[in-house]
């Protein structure tokens, strides 16, 4: 087994597709969210209370704690996103704002290192009494992630020092030793955060704590059960099918064969497990990661890279249960899937991991943010009828348009940190091989050499890579051949490369000189997709994909009653670049039929099948839906 090495440090992005999203992030998303965190948005927006909670905890303001127990995490995620953004878009004013936020956070820290505004405000004597539900370790995890990112980018230690003191405190309270709580978080994230911290500090305590959290989870006697007994905590999921698997704690992680329970928690835990497995080389943990990967992506994932089929528990349900209209598909869960995929890739060089990473990124993640960067989806459905969202209690969680900042605002700042750190998903490097996983334009440094990647991906499969180097470099370039691509050509300095793909990558070993070029051409036809017949809800349905992009139909282009469409044909399909539509998209124009509803008075009848008339359909990329008007949307239509 060999992984794809370390994340390439020297990546810069200059990409026609992503530049727009990232400029929106800088111009609108980050400032908008800072206003939200400070409760300075118009009164019709749900308050955040986040910064206010820190000010109260720091003794700078009077009041009670507002919002959820995990409200602190919002500013941490925002700070992490800001840190990543400063890496490619230095902005002294934004950095000063971030420093200001860090100051307030630092002032709220307790003398013993503890820092969670919920308990500082509500009574420190109750801290660490509800690891199951109360998110102290979750908030700590996000703080660590922010602290590491901010330190790595700016060199400033203030938040890192706060995080280190908090970790020392956690280490003194929780762990295997006598007298400590033998617990772990109800909501994972601290596992992968500690592994990031360990990368910086190389302090074995950080690795051991992460390992402990992974290995102790689900062990008998079950910590959460004992905690509930001891503290009288409520066990909300007692009579649910999940029970402790809601928290991925019903059994030890190596005994978990399926992605179960709360989907974001699952993705974060699996990511942390993969981090620990890579560092320790623990084969049984690697096997557990592989099992959970298989379950998640081969039996429980939507075509858009969404995961979490049911609103009940924001959770996974069972194999092939992938309803399109009652789906949960939280934006954070797709982001978590991307984290997991990248970590699996670093464990072993298999293109399928990057395929999923790409699927989630271009579809289920991007769909979470409105094109103006100011509204967000928490839930990412594949089929919407606006009236049903209002009147069907089983679909009330599904929204036909993105929401302004919401009370439980986990997704918006998660989008910020994901999009701001895209550099870290593009390439990885071992001593002898540079892997290119995503074809996002920009530059990739390898030693003294720079590889420039250009093209018009995801709209076009032609990608150019060119070396700039003063000295020849000996390196294997591993190019990912996406699973969706059934035919491709690779030219090296205009000569056809003969290497064949191995596990999703073509390896080209060579001594590369200045001006050396690779031309990769990925065939990118419009593909009519069907779902595995085991997916009951997609039986007899088809949809379209082109390259990594999943397409959908909107009422704005195709009229309402999208369920009446059928008979999709690719015979005269056209791919059309529309620069003025949805910020510039490639639309697909196809022929199909629309069943007539004329002449129907009765609810049921034994009349002949309704007549159909030919129609032209206009498909737009799924990520861009709900950016024009409220209306129906469907990814899948009848064949
Ligand atoms: O519990 C913290 C976050 O809030 C979760 O990750 C999301 O699913 C939302 O429930
Ligand atoms: Zn979320």
XYZ file of C-alpha atoms and ligand atoms in Angstrom:
650
model
C 0.000 0.000 0.000
C 1.282 3.422 -0.792
C -0.483 6.708 -0.343
C -0.354 9.840 -2.435
C 2.045 11.552 -0.084
C 1.688 14.930 1.520
C -0.490 17.821 0.468
C 1.504 19.937 -1.944
C 2.421 23.181 -0.232
C 3.101 25.299 -3.234
C -0.259 25.340 -4.983
C -1.837 28.547 -6.204
C -5.182 28.692 -7.954
C -6.023 30.665 -11.044
C -9.044 28.952 -12.419
C -11.845 30.298 -14.589
C -14.433 28.244 -12.756
C -13.355 28.590 -9.138
C -12.004 32.159 -9.299
C -15.553 33.433 -9.405
C -16.653 31.466 -6.338
C -13.564 32.462 -4.431
C -13.814 36.123 -5.373
C -17.412 36.050 -4.127
C -16.110 34.515 -0.930
C -13.700 37.369 -0.417
C -16.019 40.141 -1.532
C -19.268 38.930 0.002
C -19.087 35.662 1.937
C -16.425 36.447 4.529
C -17.628 40.002 5.330
C -21.275 38.873 5.361
C -20.506 36.110 7.825
C -18.497 38.428 10.078
C -21.526 40.711 10.220
C -23.679 37.680 11.020
C -21.370 36.532 13.815
C -21.664 40.019 15.297
C -25.448 40.153 14.913
C -25.250 43.131 12.603
C -27.429 41.768 9.794
C -30.951 43.105 9.226
C -33.465 42.128 11.888
C -35.158 39.534 9.669
C -32.024 37.354 9.885
C -31.655 34.894 12.748
C -29.133 36.169 15.291
C -25.870 34.308 15.741
C -24.921 35.425 19.275
C -21.483 34.012 18.594
C -19.188 36.996 19.245
C -21.544 38.285 21.889
C -21.165 35.000 23.784
C -17.389 35.424 23.757
C -17.686 39.009 24.965
C -19.918 37.924 27.826
C -17.565 35.057 28.676
C -14.654 37.521 28.648
C -16.519 39.784 31.077
C -16.823 42.589 28.531
C -20.589 42.491 28.377
C -23.489 41.349 30.524
C -26.020 38.789 29.372
C -26.881 35.153 28.943
C -25.560 32.651 26.445
C -27.376 32.766 23.106
C -27.866 30.100 20.462
C -26.784 26.472 20.436
C -24.261 24.850 22.757
C -21.866 24.735 19.814
C -22.226 28.373 18.782
C -18.496 29.014 19.400
C -17.619 26.774 16.488
C -19.037 29.274 13.987
C -16.345 31.869 14.595
C -13.644 29.191 14.662
C -14.711 27.919 11.255
C -14.899 31.474 9.978
C -11.386 32.151 11.294
C -10.064 29.021 9.670
C -11.587 30.096 6.371
C -10.132 33.578 6.765
C -6.709 32.086 7.458
C -6.822 30.038 4.266
C -8.065 33.020 2.283
C -5.126 35.138 3.503
C -2.838 32.540 1.955
C -3.982 33.483 -1.560
C -5.525 36.879 -0.940
C -3.512 38.853 1.619
C -5.746 41.480 3.164
C -4.380 43.463 6.129
C -7.816 44.806 7.071
C -9.322 41.330 7.181
C -6.336 40.051 9.123
C -6.843 42.866 11.627
C -10.500 41.847 11.989
C -9.423 38.246 12.539
C -6.890 39.388 15.152
C -9.691 41.282 16.866
C -11.815 38.110 16.956
C -8.853 36.142 18.306
C -8.353 38.738 21.031
C -11.919 38.344 22.249
C -11.561 34.559 22.166
C -8.284 34.698 24.107
C -9.809 36.984 26.718
C -12.560 34.466 27.344
C -10.098 31.665 28.095
C -10.123 30.559 31.726
C -6.960 30.461 33.850
C -6.871 26.654 33.614
C -7.073 26.777 29.816
C -10.762 25.891 29.525
C -12.669 27.712 26.836
C -16.282 27.161 25.928
C -18.629 30.093 26.269
C -21.674 27.947 26.999
C -20.214 26.664 30.263
C -18.249 29.787 31.129
C -21.520 31.692 31.067
C -23.799 28.992 32.476
C -21.569 27.619 35.212
C -18.160 26.005 34.982
C -19.085 23.442 37.605
C -21.202 21.692 34.941
C -18.465 21.434 32.339
C -17.437 18.010 31.031
C -20.692 16.469 32.239
C -22.207 15.907 28.829
C -19.571 14.884 26.309
C -22.337 13.099 24.452
C -24.381 16.114 23.435
C -22.720 19.259 24.593
C -20.044 19.747 21.961
C -17.204 21.045 24.158
C -14.769 18.792 22.337
C -16.356 19.675 19.002
C -15.825 23.396 19.624
C -12.306 22.648 20.828
C -11.675 20.750 17.595
C -12.763 23.653 15.443
C -10.673 26.016 17.543
C -7.596 23.862 17.007
C -8.208 23.720 13.250
C -8.541 27.503 13.112
C -5.486 28.012 15.308
C -3.265 25.767 13.192
C -4.428 27.350 9.942
C -3.991 30.887 11.276
C -0.535 30.111 12.602
C 0.572 28.376 9.421
C -0.544 31.251 7.218
C 0.226 34.324 9.310
C 2.903 32.997 11.668
C 0.892 34.463 14.546
C 0.771 32.281 17.630
C -1.926 33.873 19.758
C -4.768 31.531 18.816
C -2.372 28.592 18.655
C -1.294 29.267 22.217
C -4.921 29.477 23.308
C -5.568 26.135 21.591
C -2.478 24.523 23.126
C -3.534 25.582 26.604
C -7.019 24.234 25.986
C -5.607 20.928 24.713
C -3.421 20.692 27.837
C -6.537 21.188 29.888
C -8.471 18.541 27.928
C -5.541 16.165 28.288
C -5.621 16.665 32.050
C -9.330 15.846 32.252
C -9.916 13.117 29.652
C -7.844 10.051 28.877
C -7.083 6.485 29.847
C -5.376 7.302 33.135
C -6.990 6.688 36.496
C -9.015 9.647 37.691
C -9.698 11.013 34.195
C -12.916 10.772 32.234
C -12.651 7.814 29.844
C -14.687 9.715 27.289
C -14.726 10.953 23.724
C -16.768 13.501 21.816
C -20.411 13.020 20.856
C -19.592 15.047 17.760
C -16.226 14.166 16.265
C -13.870 16.689 14.669
C -11.258 16.979 17.398
C -9.637 13.773 16.126
C -8.608 15.295 12.794
C -7.905 18.632 14.485
C -5.444 17.031 16.905
C -3.740 15.322 13.990
C -3.285 18.689 12.314
C -1.954 20.076 15.552
C 0.420 17.135 15.793
C 1.766 17.933 12.329
C 2.830 21.314 13.679
C 3.903 20.446 17.217
C 5.090 16.835 16.833
C 4.059 16.573 20.487
C 3.201 12.877 21.007
C 0.498 13.863 23.490
C -1.502 15.323 20.614
C -1.242 12.127 18.608
C -2.065 9.977 21.631
C -5.138 11.994 22.480
C -6.428 11.683 18.907
C -5.736 7.947 18.978
C -7.446 7.652 22.327
C -10.587 9.394 21.078
C -10.726 7.036 18.093
C -9.951 3.832 19.967
C -12.039 4.416 23.088
C -15.206 5.185 21.127
C -17.824 2.487 21.524
C -15.776 0.389 23.941
C -17.550 -1.423 26.706
C -18.552 -0.260 29.288
C -19.938 2.483 27.099
C -18.843 5.869 28.347
C -22.006 7.647 27.163
C -24.208 5.151 28.986
C -22.250 5.651 32.176
C -22.245 9.414 31.689
C -26.022 9.449 31.265
C -26.408 7.364 34.405
C -24.002 9.494 36.403
C -25.247 12.899 35.373
C -28.881 12.161 34.568
C -28.462 13.368 30.969
C -31.285 12.770 28.580
C -30.712 10.080 25.926
C -32.796 11.431 23.086
C -32.060 8.538 20.713
C -32.980 5.838 23.239
C -35.928 4.532 21.251
C -34.516 5.208 17.810
C -32.921 2.658 15.482
C -29.582 4.434 15.982
C -29.240 4.461 19.738
C -25.548 5.187 20.381
C -24.693 4.715 16.710
C -26.230 8.144 16.217
C -22.884 9.279 17.686
C -20.961 6.443 15.959
C -20.412 5.089 19.465
C -22.593 1.975 19.514
C -19.555 -0.216 18.887
C -15.800 0.192 18.629
C -14.779 1.825 15.372
C -13.162 -1.318 13.979
C -16.456 -3.161 14.409
C -18.375 -0.508 12.484
C -18.989 -1.768 8.969
C -21.563 0.768 7.828
C -21.900 4.513 7.749
C -24.556 5.027 10.382
C -26.063 7.763 12.465
C -25.572 11.488 12.103
C -23.908 11.990 8.744
C -21.633 14.942 9.551
C -20.403 13.256 12.721
C -19.739 10.105 10.700
C -17.746 11.920 8.019
C -15.665 13.794 10.572
C -14.973 10.662 12.571
C -13.966 8.650 9.504
C -11.646 11.496 8.474
C -10.020 11.490 11.896
C -9.692 7.715 11.780
C -7.938 7.925 8.412
C -5.567 10.573 9.793
C -4.664 8.429 12.779
C -4.353 5.325 10.593
C -1.940 7.081 8.245
C 0.247 8.305 11.056
C 0.303 5.041 13.012
C 0.108 2.617 10.073
C -2.457 0.639 12.089
C -3.703 -1.973 9.579
C -6.914 -2.747 11.457
C -7.822 0.929 11.459
C -7.025 1.221 7.761
C -9.355 -1.722 7.116
C -12.063 -0.023 9.167
C -11.650 3.139 7.076
C -11.924 1.121 3.875
C -15.108 -0.607 5.090
C -16.693 2.697 6.014
C -15.624 4.217 2.712
C -17.269 1.340 0.830
C -20.461 1.670 2.808
C -20.626 5.434 2.400
C -19.778 5.746 -1.270
C -20.911 2.450 -2.789
C -24.266 2.081 -1.039
C -25.271 5.316 0.682
C -24.226 8.280 -1.438
C -26.256 10.370 -3.865
C -25.075 11.088 -7.406
C -24.358 14.661 -6.250
C -22.025 13.515 -3.476
C -24.682 14.246 -0.872
C -24.908 11.886 2.098
C -27.495 11.536 4.843
C -30.796 10.184 3.519
C -33.067 11.108 6.355
C -33.942 14.212 8.287
C -34.535 12.059 11.354
C -31.209 12.448 13.103
C -29.742 14.213 10.028
C -28.560 10.730 9.342
C -27.744 7.750 7.188
C -30.584 5.250 6.920
C -29.885 1.930 5.143
C -28.269 0.623 1.977
C -29.590 2.075 -1.288
C -32.162 4.179 0.541
C -31.624 7.431 -1.334
C -34.884 9.369 -1.594
C -34.537 12.510 -3.683
C -37.191 14.691 -2.109
C -36.951 13.904 1.608
C -33.146 13.665 1.595
C -31.105 15.471 4.224
C -27.837 15.822 2.303
C -26.428 18.483 4.594
C -23.815 20.714 2.989
C -21.485 19.976 5.918
C -21.826 16.246 5.254
C -20.627 16.609 1.654
C -17.778 18.770 2.913
C -17.004 16.029 5.445
C -17.062 13.470 2.646
C -14.467 15.540 0.823
C -12.298 15.542 3.964
C -12.648 11.768 4.222
C -11.886 11.265 0.522
C -8.722 13.353 0.686
C -7.512 11.423 3.695
C -8.188 8.069 2.038
C -6.211 9.320 -0.926
C -3.316 10.096 1.340
C -3.575 6.548 2.676
C -3.600 4.893 -0.721
C -3.326 6.116 -4.292
C -6.681 5.148 -5.734
C -8.529 7.376 -8.159
C -11.920 6.451 -6.703
C -11.192 8.633 -3.691
C -10.465 11.642 -5.853
C -13.532 10.849 -7.969
C -15.744 11.164 -4.907
C -13.893 14.265 -3.756
C -14.570 15.834 -7.137
C -18.193 14.666 -7.227
C -18.928 16.217 -3.845
C -17.023 19.400 -4.591
C -18.578 20.282 -7.959
C -22.083 19.272 -6.968
C -23.259 18.740 -3.379
C -20.863 21.270 -1.860
C -21.115 24.130 -4.348
C -24.906 23.813 -4.318
C -24.773 24.889 -0.663
C -23.979 28.497 -1.505
C -25.990 30.983 -3.537
C -23.982 32.477 -6.374
C -23.925 35.833 -4.531
C -22.341 34.178 -1.463
C -25.056 35.400 0.897
C -27.550 32.585 1.169
C -27.052 28.935 1.945
C -28.600 25.521 1.741
C -28.392 23.321 4.779
C -30.265 20.537 2.951
C -29.474 19.697 -0.679
C -32.422 17.938 -2.317
C -32.448 16.333 -5.769
C -36.129 16.961 -6.285
C -38.202 19.901 -5.138
C -41.810 20.958 -5.430
C -42.070 24.232 -3.505
C -45.612 23.622 -2.289
C -44.535 20.307 -0.760
C -41.748 22.053 1.174
C -44.417 24.144 2.823
C -47.226 21.683 3.314
C -45.723 18.205 3.609
C -44.400 17.744 7.157
C -41.891 15.202 5.832
C -40.381 17.842 3.571
C -40.408 20.872 5.794
C -36.626 20.648 6.157
C -36.226 20.913 2.375
C -36.165 24.507 1.186
C -36.870 25.633 -2.362
C -34.502 28.576 -1.979
C -31.326 29.169 -0.011
C -31.707 30.740 3.400
C -30.015 33.755 4.898
C -27.779 33.030 7.865
C -29.597 30.472 10.005
C -29.521 29.842 13.749
C -27.716 26.530 13.403
C -25.165 28.025 11.056
C -22.765 25.140 10.670
C -22.837 25.069 6.862
C -22.028 28.681 5.836
C -18.633 28.946 7.543
C -17.857 25.364 6.571
C -18.278 26.432 2.944
C -15.878 29.287 3.566
C -13.148 27.087 4.959
C -13.666 24.481 2.250
C -13.533 26.862 -0.704
C -10.766 28.944 0.815
C -8.569 25.862 1.216
C -9.138 24.319 -2.219
C -5.400 24.504 -2.855
C -5.007 21.562 -0.494
C -7.131 19.228 -2.597
C -5.410 19.591 -5.937
C -2.058 17.842 -5.641
C -0.046 15.680 -3.280
C 3.554 14.647 -3.459
C 5.774 11.751 -2.396
C 9.552 11.772 -2.729
C 9.347 10.688 -6.362
C 5.787 11.317 -7.539
C 3.638 14.394 -7.951
C -0.035 13.461 -8.026
C -2.571 15.709 -9.692
C -6.002 14.902 -8.315
C -8.165 17.822 -9.396
C -7.835 19.767 -12.618
C -8.192 23.202 -11.108
C -6.089 25.775 -12.941
C -3.070 27.398 -11.346
C 0.469 26.536 -10.371
C 1.922 23.610 -8.487
C 5.423 23.857 -7.104
C 7.589 20.790 -6.882
C 11.037 21.533 -5.534
C 12.362 24.382 -7.648
C 10.096 23.561 -10.549
C 6.671 24.993 -11.220
C 3.970 23.158 -13.084
C 1.320 25.412 -14.605
C -2.084 23.877 -15.139
C -4.423 25.551 -17.603
C -7.670 24.623 -19.267
C -11.363 25.251 -19.048
C -12.335 22.491 -16.657
C -15.031 21.389 -15.785
C -16.557 22.572 -19.051
C -13.796 21.160 -21.224
C -11.637 18.069 -20.833
C -8.512 19.560 -22.446
C -5.885 20.264 -19.814
C -2.366 21.560 -20.344
C 0.479 21.209 -17.889
C 3.736 23.008 -18.494
C 7.000 22.925 -16.551
C 9.049 25.957 -15.657
C 12.334 24.959 -14.150
C 15.909 26.128 -14.150
C 17.234 22.632 -13.612
C 15.810 19.383 -15.003
C 13.833 17.514 -12.375
C 13.337 13.803 -12.100
C 9.756 13.162 -11.137
C 6.876 10.890 -11.938
C 3.761 12.856 -12.733
C 0.639 10.923 -11.778
C -2.401 12.216 -13.597
C -5.802 11.194 -12.372
C -8.049 9.753 -15.029
C -11.512 10.397 -13.623
C -13.842 7.417 -13.306
C -16.350 9.247 -15.514
C -13.879 9.433 -18.406
C -13.906 6.394 -20.666
C -11.401 7.623 -23.211
C -8.484 9.996 -22.986
C -5.206 10.883 -24.658
C -2.006 12.116 -23.124
C 0.721 13.817 -25.124
C 4.106 14.622 -23.664
C 5.789 17.265 -25.760
C 3.491 16.278 -28.642
C 4.353 12.581 -28.393
C 1.623 10.171 -27.309
C 2.279 8.736 -23.864
C 1.977 4.973 -23.739
C 1.466 4.497 -20.005
C -1.850 2.935 -18.988
C -3.896 3.986 -15.950
C -3.288 2.092 -12.735
C -5.966 2.482 -10.055
C -7.157 5.684 -11.636
C -3.788 7.361 -12.285
C -1.465 7.400 -15.278
C 2.128 7.540 -14.050
C 4.595 9.339 -16.311
C 8.188 9.031 -15.091
C 10.621 11.408 -16.740
C 13.304 13.991 -16.319
C 11.367 17.163 -16.939
C 12.990 20.254 -18.369
C 11.919 23.855 -18.788
C 8.990 24.155 -21.203
C 8.132 20.450 -21.136
C 4.434 20.006 -21.691
C 1.737 17.485 -21.025
C -1.523 17.723 -22.926
C -4.247 15.684 -21.338
C -7.502 15.326 -23.178
C -10.336 13.763 -21.209
C -13.243 12.825 -23.377
C -16.259 14.591 -21.888
C -19.468 13.548 -23.633
C -22.939 14.128 -22.230
C -23.733 10.934 -20.328
C -27.166 9.577 -19.640
C -26.938 8.167 -16.126
C -28.983 5.469 -14.451
C -28.918 4.456 -10.825
C -28.160 1.016 -9.447
C -31.466 -0.935 -9.631
C -31.297 -1.459 -5.877
C -32.036 2.250 -5.401
C -35.817 1.993 -5.345
C -36.449 5.703 -5.636
C -34.485 6.008 -8.872
C -35.951 2.968 -10.639
C -36.694 3.813 -14.243
C -35.161 7.272 -13.938
C -32.303 8.905 -15.825
C -30.293 12.072 -15.528
C -27.420 13.769 -17.283
C -23.817 14.293 -16.340
C -20.980 15.823 -18.243
C -17.512 15.514 -16.818
C -17.828 15.933 -13.063
C -20.979 18.029 -13.331
C -24.389 16.602 -12.469
C -27.242 18.363 -14.258
C -30.802 19.163 -13.246
C -33.964 20.660 -14.679
C -35.604 23.761 -13.284
C -39.077 25.126 -13.738
C -37.512 28.435 -14.835
C -36.327 26.761 -18.045
C -38.735 23.904 -18.534
C -42.061 24.889 -16.997
C -43.641 23.242 -13.972
C -44.857 19.673 -13.537
C -41.401 18.310 -14.199
C -42.683 14.862 -13.223
C -44.499 14.727 -16.570
C -41.220 14.698 -18.481
C -39.981 11.426 -19.912
C -38.409 9.866 -22.980
C -35.091 11.657 -22.700
C -33.047 11.374 -25.864
C -29.472 12.366 -26.521
C -29.882 12.072 -30.279
C -29.689 15.817 -30.856
C -28.171 16.857 -27.553
C -26.309 20.154 -27.600
C -23.769 21.495 -25.178
C -24.096 25.244 -25.006
C -21.851 27.791 -23.285
C -24.040 30.518 -21.777
C -21.853 33.264 -20.357
C -24.791 35.310 -19.096
C -26.578 32.472 -17.338
C -25.900 31.731 -13.659
C -22.496 33.334 -13.762
C -21.537 31.417 -16.901
C -22.494 27.771 -17.293
C -22.496 25.052 -19.886
C -26.135 24.129 -20.373
C -27.333 20.954 -22.038
C -30.164 21.037 -24.535
C -31.890 17.742 -25.145
C -35.092 16.373 -26.525
C -37.714 14.589 -24.456
C -41.464 14.216 -24.195
C -43.970 15.840 -21.915
C -47.044 13.884 -20.933
C -50.236 15.834 -21.314
C -52.553 16.386 -18.387
C -55.279 17.808 -20.597
C -58.625 16.097 -20.550
C -58.193 14.701 -17.052
C -61.060 15.415 -14.725
C -61.156 12.262 -12.675
C -58.495 11.487 -10.167
C -58.244 7.934 -11.585
C -59.428 6.536 -14.875
C -59.019 3.521 -17.125
C -58.416 5.702 -20.168
C -55.528 5.121 -22.634
C -52.086 6.371 -21.688
C -51.946 10.161 -21.904
C -50.606 11.667 -25.093
C -47.138 13.162 -25.054
C -45.664 15.961 -27.054
C -41.992 16.479 -27.911
C -40.243 19.133 -25.858
C -36.812 20.606 -25.697
C -35.212 20.509 -22.268
C -32.644 22.911 -20.909
C -30.464 21.398 -18.215
C -28.347 23.449 -15.869
C -25.562 22.323 -13.525
C -27.092 21.097 -10.267
C -24.872 23.338 -8.149
C -26.471 26.426 -9.714
C -30.132 25.586 -9.099
C -32.338 27.973 -7.109
C -30.482 31.072 -8.180
C -33.226 32.617 -10.279
C -36.736 32.055 -8.982
C -38.543 29.679 -6.677
C -39.811 26.719 -8.649
C -39.649 23.003 -9.197
C -36.338 21.233 -9.662
C -35.481 17.640 -10.537
C -32.258 15.803 -11.124
C -33.855 12.519 -12.243
C -36.670 12.159 -14.766
C -38.466 9.154 -16.180
C -36.531 7.359 -18.858
O -23.958 19.656 15.869
C -23.145 20.592 15.208
C -23.577 20.736 13.775
O -24.895 21.244 13.720
C -23.656 19.455 13.004
O -22.474 19.077 12.408
C -24.691 19.749 12.005
O -25.254 18.603 11.425
C -25.685 20.554 12.776
O -26.588 19.722 13.417
Zn -24.040 22.099 8.319
